[in-house]
PDB file of C-alpha atoms and ligand atoms in Angstrom:
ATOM      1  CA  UNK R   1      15.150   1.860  11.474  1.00  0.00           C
ATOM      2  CA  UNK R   2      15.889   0.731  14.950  1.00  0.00           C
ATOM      3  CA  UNK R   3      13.817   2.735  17.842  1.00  0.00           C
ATOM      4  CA  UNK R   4      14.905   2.919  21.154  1.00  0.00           C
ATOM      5  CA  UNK R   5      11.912   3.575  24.075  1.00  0.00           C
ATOM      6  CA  UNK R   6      13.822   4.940  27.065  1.00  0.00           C
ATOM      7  CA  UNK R   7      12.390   5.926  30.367  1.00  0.00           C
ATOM      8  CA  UNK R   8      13.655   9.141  30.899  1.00  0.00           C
ATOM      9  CA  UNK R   9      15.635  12.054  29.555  1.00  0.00           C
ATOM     10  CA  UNK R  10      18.903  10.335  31.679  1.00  0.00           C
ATOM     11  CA  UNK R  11      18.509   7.340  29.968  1.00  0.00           C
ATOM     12  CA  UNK R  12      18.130   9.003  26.721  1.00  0.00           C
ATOM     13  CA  UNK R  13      21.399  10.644  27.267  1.00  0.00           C
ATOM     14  CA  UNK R  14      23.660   7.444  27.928  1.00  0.00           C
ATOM     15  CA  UNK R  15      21.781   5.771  25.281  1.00  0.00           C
ATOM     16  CA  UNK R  16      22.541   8.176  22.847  1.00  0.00           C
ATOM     17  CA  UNK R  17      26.328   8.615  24.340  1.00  0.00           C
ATOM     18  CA  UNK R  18      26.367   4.545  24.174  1.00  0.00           C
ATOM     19  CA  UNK R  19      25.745   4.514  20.270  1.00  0.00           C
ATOM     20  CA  UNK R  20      28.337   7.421  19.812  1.00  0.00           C
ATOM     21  CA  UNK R  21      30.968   6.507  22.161  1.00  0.00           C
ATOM     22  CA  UNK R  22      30.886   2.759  20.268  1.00  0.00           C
ATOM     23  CA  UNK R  23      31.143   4.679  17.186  1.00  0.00           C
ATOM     24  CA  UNK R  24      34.309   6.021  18.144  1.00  0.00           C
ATOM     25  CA  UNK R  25      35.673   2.746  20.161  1.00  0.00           C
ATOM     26  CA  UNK R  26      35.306   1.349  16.634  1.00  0.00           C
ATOM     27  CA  UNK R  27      36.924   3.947  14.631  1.00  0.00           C
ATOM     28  CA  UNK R  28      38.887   6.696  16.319  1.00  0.00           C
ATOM     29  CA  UNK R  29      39.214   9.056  13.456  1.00  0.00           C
ATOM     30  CA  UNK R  30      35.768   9.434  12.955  1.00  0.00           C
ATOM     31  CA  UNK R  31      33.973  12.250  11.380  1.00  0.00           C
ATOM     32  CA  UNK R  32      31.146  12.817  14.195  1.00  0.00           C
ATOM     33  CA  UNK R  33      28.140  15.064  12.865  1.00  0.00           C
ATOM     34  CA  UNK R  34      26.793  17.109  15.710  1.00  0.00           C
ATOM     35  CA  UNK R  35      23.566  18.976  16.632  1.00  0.00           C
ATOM     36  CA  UNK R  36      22.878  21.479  19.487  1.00  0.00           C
ATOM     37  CA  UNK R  37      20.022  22.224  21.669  1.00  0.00           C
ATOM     38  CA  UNK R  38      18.626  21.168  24.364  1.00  0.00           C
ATOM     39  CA  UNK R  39      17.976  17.574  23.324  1.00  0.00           C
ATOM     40  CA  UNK R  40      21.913  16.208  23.527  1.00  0.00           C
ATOM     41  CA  UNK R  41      23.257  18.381  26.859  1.00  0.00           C
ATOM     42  CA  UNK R  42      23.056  15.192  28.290  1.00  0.00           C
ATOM     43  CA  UNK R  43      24.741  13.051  25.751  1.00  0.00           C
ATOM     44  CA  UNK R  44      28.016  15.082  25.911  1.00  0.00           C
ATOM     45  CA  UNK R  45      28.264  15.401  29.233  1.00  0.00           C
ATOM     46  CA  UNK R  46      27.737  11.838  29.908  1.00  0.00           C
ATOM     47  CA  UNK R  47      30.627  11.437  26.612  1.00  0.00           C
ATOM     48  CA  UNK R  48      32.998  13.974  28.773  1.00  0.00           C
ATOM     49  CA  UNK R  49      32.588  11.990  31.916  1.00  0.00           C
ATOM     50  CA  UNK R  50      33.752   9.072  30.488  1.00  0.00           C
ATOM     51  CA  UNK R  51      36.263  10.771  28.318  1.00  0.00           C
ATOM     52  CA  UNK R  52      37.531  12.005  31.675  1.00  0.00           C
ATOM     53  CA  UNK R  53      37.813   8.794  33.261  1.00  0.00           C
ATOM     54  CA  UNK R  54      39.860   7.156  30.086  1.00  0.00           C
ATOM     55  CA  UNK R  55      36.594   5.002  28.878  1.00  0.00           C
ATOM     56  CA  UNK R  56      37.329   7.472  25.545  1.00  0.00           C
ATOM     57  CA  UNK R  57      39.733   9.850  23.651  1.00  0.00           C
ATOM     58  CA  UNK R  58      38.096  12.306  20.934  1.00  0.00           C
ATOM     59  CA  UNK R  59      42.122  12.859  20.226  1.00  0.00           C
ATOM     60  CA  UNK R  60      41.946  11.817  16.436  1.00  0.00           C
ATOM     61  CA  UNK R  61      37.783  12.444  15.944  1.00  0.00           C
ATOM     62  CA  UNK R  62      36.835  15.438  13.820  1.00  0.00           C
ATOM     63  CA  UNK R  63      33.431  16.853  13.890  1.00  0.00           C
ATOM     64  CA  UNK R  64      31.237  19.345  11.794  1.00  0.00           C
ATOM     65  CA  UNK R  65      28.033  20.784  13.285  1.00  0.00           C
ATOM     66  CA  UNK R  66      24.397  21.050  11.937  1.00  0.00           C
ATOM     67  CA  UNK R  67      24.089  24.783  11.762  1.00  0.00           C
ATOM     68  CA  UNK R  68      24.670  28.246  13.556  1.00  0.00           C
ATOM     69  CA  UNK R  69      22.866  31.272  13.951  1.00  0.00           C
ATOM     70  CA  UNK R  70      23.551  34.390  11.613  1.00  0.00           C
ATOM     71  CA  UNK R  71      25.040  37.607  13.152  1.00  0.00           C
ATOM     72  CA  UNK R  72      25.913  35.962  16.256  1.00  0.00           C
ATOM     73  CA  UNK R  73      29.868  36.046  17.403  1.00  0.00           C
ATOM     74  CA  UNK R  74      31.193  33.077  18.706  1.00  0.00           C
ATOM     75  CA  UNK R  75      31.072  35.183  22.477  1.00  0.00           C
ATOM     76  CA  UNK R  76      27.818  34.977  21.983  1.00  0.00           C
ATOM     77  CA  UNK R  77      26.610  32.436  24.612  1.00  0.00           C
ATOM     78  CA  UNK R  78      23.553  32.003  22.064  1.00  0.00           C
ATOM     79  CA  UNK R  79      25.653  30.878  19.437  1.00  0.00           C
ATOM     80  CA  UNK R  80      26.297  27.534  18.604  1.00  0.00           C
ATOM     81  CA  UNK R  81      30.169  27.931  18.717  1.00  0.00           C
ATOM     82  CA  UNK R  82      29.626  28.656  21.964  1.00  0.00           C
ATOM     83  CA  UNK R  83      27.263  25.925  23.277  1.00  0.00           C
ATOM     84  CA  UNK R  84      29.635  23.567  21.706  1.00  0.00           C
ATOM     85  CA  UNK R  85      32.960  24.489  23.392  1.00  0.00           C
ATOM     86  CA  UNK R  86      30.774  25.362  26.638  1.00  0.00           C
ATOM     87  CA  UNK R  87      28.896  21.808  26.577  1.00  0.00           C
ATOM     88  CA  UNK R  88      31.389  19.435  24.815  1.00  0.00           C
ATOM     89  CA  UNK R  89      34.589  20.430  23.290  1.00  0.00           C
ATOM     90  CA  UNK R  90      36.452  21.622  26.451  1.00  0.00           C
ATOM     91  CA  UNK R  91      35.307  19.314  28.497  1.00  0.00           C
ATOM     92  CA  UNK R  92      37.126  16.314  26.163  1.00  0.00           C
ATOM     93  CA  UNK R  93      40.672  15.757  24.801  1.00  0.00           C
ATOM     94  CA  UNK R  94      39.602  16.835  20.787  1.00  0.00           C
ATOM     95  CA  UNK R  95      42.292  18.861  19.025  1.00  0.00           C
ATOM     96  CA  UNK R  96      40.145  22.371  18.818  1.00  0.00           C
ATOM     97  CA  UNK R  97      41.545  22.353  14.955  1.00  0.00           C
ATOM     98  CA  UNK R  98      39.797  19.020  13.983  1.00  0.00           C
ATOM     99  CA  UNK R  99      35.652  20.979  15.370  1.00  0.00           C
ATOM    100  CA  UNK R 100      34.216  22.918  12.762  1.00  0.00           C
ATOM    101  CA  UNK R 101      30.639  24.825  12.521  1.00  0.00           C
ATOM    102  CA  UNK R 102      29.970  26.911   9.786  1.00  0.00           C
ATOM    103  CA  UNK R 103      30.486  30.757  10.207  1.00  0.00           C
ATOM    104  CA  UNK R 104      27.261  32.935  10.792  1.00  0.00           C
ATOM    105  CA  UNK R 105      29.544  35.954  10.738  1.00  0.00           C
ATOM    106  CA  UNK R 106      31.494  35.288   7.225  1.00  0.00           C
ATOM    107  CA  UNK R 107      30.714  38.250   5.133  1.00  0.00           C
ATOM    108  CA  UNK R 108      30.571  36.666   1.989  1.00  0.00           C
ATOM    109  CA  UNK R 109      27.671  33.812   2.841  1.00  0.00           C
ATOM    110  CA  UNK R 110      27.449  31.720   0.003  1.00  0.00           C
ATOM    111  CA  UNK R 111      30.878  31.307   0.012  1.00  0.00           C
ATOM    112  CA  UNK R 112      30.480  29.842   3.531  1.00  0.00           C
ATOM    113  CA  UNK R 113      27.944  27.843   2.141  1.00  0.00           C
ATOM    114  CA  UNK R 114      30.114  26.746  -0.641  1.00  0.00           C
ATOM    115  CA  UNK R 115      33.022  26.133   1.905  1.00  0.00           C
ATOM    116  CA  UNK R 116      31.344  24.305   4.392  1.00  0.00           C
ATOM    117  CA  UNK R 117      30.364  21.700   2.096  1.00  0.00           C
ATOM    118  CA  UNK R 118      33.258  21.224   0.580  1.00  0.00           C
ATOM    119  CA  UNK R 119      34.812  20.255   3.421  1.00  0.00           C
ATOM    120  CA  UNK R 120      31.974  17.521   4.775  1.00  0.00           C
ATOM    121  CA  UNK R 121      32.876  16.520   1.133  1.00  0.00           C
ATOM    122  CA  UNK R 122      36.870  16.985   1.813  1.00  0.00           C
ATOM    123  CA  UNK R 123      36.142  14.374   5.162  1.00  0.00           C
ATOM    124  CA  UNK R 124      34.857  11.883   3.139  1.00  0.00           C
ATOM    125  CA  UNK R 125      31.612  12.532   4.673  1.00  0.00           C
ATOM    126  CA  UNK R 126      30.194  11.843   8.150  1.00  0.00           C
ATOM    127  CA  UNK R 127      29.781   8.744   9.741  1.00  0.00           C
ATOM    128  CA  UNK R 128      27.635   9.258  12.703  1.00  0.00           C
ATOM    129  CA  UNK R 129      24.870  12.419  12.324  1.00  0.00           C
ATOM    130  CA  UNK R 130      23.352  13.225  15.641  1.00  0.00           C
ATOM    131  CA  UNK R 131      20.415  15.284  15.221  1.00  0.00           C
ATOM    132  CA  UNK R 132      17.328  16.870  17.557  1.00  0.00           C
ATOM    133  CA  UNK R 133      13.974  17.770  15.722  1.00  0.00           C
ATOM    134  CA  UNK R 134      11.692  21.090  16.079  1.00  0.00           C
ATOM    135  CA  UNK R 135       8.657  20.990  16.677  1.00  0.00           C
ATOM    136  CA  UNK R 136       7.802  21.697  12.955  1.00  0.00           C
ATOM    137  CA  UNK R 137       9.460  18.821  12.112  1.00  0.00           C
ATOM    138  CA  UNK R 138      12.983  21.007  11.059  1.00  0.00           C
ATOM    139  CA  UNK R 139      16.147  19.083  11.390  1.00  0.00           C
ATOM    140  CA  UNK R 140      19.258  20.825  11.725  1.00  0.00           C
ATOM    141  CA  UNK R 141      17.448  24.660  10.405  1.00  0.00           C
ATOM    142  CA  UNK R 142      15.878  22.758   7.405  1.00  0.00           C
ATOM    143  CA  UNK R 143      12.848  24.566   8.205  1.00  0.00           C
ATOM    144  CA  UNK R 144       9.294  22.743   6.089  1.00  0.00           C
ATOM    145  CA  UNK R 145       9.141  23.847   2.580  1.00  0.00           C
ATOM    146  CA  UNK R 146       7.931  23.233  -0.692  1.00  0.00           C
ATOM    147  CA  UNK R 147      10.837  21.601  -1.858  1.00  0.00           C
ATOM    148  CA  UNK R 148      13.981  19.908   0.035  1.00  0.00           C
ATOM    149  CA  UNK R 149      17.433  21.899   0.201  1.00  0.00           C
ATOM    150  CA  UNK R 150      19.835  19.669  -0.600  1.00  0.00           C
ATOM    151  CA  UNK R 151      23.555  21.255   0.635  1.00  0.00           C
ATOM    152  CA  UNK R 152      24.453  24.101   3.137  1.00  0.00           C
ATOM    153  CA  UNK R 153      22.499  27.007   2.765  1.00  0.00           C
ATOM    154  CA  UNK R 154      21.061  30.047   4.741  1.00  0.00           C
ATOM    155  CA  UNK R 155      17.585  29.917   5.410  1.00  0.00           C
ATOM    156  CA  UNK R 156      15.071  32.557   7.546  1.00  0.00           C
ATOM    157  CA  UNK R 157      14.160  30.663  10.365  1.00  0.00           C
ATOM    158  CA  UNK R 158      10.283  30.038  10.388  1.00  0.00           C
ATOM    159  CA  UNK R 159       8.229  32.076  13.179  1.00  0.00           C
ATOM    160  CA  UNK R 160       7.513  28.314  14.835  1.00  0.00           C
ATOM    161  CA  UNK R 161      11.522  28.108  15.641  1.00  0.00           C
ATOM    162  CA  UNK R 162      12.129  31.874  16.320  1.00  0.00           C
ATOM    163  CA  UNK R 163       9.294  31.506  19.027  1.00  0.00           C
ATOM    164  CA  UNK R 164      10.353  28.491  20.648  1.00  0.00           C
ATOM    165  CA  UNK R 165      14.383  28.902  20.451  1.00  0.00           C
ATOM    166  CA  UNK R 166      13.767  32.576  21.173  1.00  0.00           C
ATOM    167  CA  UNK R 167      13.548  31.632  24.992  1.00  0.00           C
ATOM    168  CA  UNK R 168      17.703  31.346  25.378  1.00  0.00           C
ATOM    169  CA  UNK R 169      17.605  35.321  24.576  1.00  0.00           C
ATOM    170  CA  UNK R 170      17.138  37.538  27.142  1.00  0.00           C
ATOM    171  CA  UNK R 171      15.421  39.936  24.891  1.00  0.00           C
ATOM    172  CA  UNK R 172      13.813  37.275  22.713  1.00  0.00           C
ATOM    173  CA  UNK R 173      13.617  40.007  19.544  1.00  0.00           C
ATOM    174  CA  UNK R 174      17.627  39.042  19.622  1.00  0.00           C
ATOM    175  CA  UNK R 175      16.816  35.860  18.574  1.00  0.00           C
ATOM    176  CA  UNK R 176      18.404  36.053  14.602  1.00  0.00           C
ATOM    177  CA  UNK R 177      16.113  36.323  11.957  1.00  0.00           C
ATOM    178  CA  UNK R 178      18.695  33.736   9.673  1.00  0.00           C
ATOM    179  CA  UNK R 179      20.956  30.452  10.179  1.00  0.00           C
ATOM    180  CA  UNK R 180      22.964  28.630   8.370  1.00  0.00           C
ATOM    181  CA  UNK R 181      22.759  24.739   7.917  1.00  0.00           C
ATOM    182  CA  UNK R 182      23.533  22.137   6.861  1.00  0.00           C
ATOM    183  CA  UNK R 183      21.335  20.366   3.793  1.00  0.00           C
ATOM    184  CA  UNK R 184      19.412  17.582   3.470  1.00  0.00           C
ATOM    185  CA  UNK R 185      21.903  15.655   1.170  1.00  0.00           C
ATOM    186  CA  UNK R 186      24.566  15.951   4.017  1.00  0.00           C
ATOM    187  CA  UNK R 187      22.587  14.886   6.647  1.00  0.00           C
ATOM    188  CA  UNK R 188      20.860  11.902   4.828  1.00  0.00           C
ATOM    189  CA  UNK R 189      24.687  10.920   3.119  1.00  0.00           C
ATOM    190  CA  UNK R 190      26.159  10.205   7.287  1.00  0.00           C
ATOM    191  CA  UNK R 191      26.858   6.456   7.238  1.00  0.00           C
ATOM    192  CA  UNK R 192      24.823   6.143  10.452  1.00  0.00           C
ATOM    193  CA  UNK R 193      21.939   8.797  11.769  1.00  0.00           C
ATOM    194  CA  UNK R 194      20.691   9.201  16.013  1.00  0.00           C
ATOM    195  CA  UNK R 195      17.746  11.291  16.574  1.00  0.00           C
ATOM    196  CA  UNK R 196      17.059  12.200  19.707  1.00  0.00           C
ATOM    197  CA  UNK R 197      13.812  12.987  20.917  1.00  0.00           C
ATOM    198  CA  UNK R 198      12.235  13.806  23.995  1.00  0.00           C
ATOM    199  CA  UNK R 199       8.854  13.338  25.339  1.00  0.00           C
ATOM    200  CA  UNK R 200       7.373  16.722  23.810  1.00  0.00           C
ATOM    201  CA  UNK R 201       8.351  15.569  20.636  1.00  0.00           C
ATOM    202  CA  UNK R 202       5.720  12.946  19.865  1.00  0.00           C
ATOM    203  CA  UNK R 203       3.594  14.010  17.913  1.00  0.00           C
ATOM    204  CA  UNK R 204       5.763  15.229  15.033  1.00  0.00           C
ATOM    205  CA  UNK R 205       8.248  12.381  15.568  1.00  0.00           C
ATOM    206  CA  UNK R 206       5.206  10.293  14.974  1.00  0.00           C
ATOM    207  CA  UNK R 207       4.179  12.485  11.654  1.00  0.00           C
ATOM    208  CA  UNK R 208       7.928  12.063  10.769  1.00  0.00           C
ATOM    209  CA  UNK R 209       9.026   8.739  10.876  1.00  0.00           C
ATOM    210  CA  UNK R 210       5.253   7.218  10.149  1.00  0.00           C
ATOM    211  CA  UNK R 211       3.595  10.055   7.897  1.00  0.00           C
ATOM    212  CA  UNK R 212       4.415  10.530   4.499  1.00  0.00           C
ATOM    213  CA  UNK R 213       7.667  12.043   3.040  1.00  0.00           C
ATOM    214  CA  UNK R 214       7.683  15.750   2.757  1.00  0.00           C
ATOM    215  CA  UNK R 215       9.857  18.742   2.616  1.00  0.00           C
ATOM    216  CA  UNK R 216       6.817  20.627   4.571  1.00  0.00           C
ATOM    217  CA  UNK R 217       8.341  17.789   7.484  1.00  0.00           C
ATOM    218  CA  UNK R 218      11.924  18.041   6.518  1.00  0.00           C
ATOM    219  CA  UNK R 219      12.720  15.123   9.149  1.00  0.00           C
ATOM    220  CA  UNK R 220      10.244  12.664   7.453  1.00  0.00           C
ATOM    221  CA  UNK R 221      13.093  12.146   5.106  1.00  0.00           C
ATOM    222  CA  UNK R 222      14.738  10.484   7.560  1.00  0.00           C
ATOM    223  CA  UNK R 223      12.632   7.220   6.588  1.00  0.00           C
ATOM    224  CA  UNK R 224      14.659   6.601   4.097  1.00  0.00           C
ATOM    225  CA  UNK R 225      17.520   6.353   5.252  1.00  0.00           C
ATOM    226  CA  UNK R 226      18.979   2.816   5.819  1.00  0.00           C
ATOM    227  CA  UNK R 227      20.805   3.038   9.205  1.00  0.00           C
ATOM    228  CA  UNK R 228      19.036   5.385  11.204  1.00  0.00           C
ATOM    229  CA  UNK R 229      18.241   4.785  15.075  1.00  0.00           C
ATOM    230  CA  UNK R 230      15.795   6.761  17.154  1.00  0.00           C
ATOM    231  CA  UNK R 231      16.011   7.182  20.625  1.00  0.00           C
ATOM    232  CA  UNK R 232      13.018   8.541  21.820  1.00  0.00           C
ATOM    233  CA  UNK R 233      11.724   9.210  26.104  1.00  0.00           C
ATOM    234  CA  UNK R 234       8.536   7.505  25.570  1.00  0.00           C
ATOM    235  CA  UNK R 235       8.377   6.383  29.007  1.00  0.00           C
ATOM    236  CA  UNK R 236       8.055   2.719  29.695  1.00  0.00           C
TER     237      UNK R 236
HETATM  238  C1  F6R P   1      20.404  22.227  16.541  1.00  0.00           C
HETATM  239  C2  F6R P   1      19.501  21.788  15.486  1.00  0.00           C
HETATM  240  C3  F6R P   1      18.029  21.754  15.690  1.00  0.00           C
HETATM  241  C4  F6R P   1      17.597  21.129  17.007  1.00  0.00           C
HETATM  242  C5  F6R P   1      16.082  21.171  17.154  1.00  0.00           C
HETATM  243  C6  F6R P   1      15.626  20.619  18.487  1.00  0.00           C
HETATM  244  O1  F6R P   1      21.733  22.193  16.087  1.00  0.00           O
HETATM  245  O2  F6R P   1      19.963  21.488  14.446  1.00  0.00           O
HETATM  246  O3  F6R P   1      17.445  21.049  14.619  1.00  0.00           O
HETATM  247  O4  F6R P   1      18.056  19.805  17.067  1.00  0.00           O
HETATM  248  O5  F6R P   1      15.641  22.493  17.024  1.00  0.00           O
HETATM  249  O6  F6R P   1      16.069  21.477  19.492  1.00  0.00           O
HETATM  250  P1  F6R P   1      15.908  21.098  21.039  1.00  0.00           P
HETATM  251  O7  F6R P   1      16.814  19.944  21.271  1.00  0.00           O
HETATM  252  O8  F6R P   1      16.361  22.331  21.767  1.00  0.00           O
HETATM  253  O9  F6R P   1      14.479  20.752  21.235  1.00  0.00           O
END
């Protein structure tokens, strides 16, 4: 594991855009894993700057997100569909075709399920998994458990995440009561893994990457995993 200490949530941001934007420079069809929230706002806007000055092109990169919310339409400005065109995909020169999330408004969802990881398998996997953490530990919605969920799945999101996610709803009983995410073999399988984690998140990051491995801290997985960097705002 490789862990970053960066000042502030700036320097978090270009640190994080660094690691991805070498990533690409290195291989420009790569399948980028990406996360929402508040955590990596900064990241892609600090990867569309520099897309927009020619440092970058996204034209041949594909990416598949974490998760989205159930019931929400992609108008939504809650969803995740949304966030992602809003903070990232129009601001770069990515082919719309090649940026997938799953759908939280497919009727059928286990067929979702079944489709969205068929085509992380179809990609040949992911090569670079950015991810956040809750404050329970969750990564992507792999809320803590008794046991670990291994592909993409719907889960009910625990009363920890509908609390503190339920802020970005104006009527915070519209916050959904499901998701649907990605699972813990996808996530682990990415060739190379950034978490991103602000100041507030020290105490769990602490229980994750030093406590021991649990599904009731779905991120302490994470330790096993052989290529994984952290960048965490510890202040310096
Ligand atoms: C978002 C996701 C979540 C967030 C986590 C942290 O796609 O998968 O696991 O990364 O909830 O969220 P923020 O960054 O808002 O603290």
């Amino acid at each position: 594991m490789k862990f970053l200490q960066v000042a502030d949530k700036q320097d978090m941001a270009r640190k994080a855009a660094g690691i991805i934007a070498a990533q690409v420079l290195l291989k420009n069809d790569s399948v980028l894993g990406l996360a929402t929230g508040a955590t990596p706002v900064g990241a892609y806007g600090q990867l569309a700057k520099w897309c927009r000055e020619g440092e970058i092109s996204f034209r041949d990169v594909i990416t598949v997100n974490l998760d989205e919310y159930c019931g929400l339409p992609e108008t939504s400005p809650q969803s995740y569909r949304y966030y992602m065109n809003e903070n990232f995909f129009n601001q770069i020169d990515i082919d719309p075709a090649n940026t997938h999330l799953p759908d939280g408004m497919a009727a059928d969802m286990d067929a979702e399920c079944s489709r969205y990881s068929a085509l992380i398998r179809s990609l040949g996997g992911i090569d670079l998994q950015l991810l956040g953490i809750g404050m329970n530990g969750h990564i992507g919605f792999n809320e803590p458990k008794a046991h670990f969920v291994m592909d993409t799945h719907t889960v009910a999101l625990s009363e920890n995440t509908r609390e503190v996610n339920g802020v970005y709803f104006e009527n915070p009983a519209d916050m959904p009561t499901h998701a649907v995410t990605m699972g813990m073999r996808e996530i682990l399988q990415a060739k190379r893994i950034v978490l991103m984690a602000g100041k507030e998140k020290e105490a769990i990051l602490h229980r994750a990457l030093e406590g021991e491995v649990t599904p009731e801290v779905p991120a302490s997985l994470l330790q096993l995993h052989p290529r994984l960097t952290v960048v965490f705002e510890g202040g310096k």
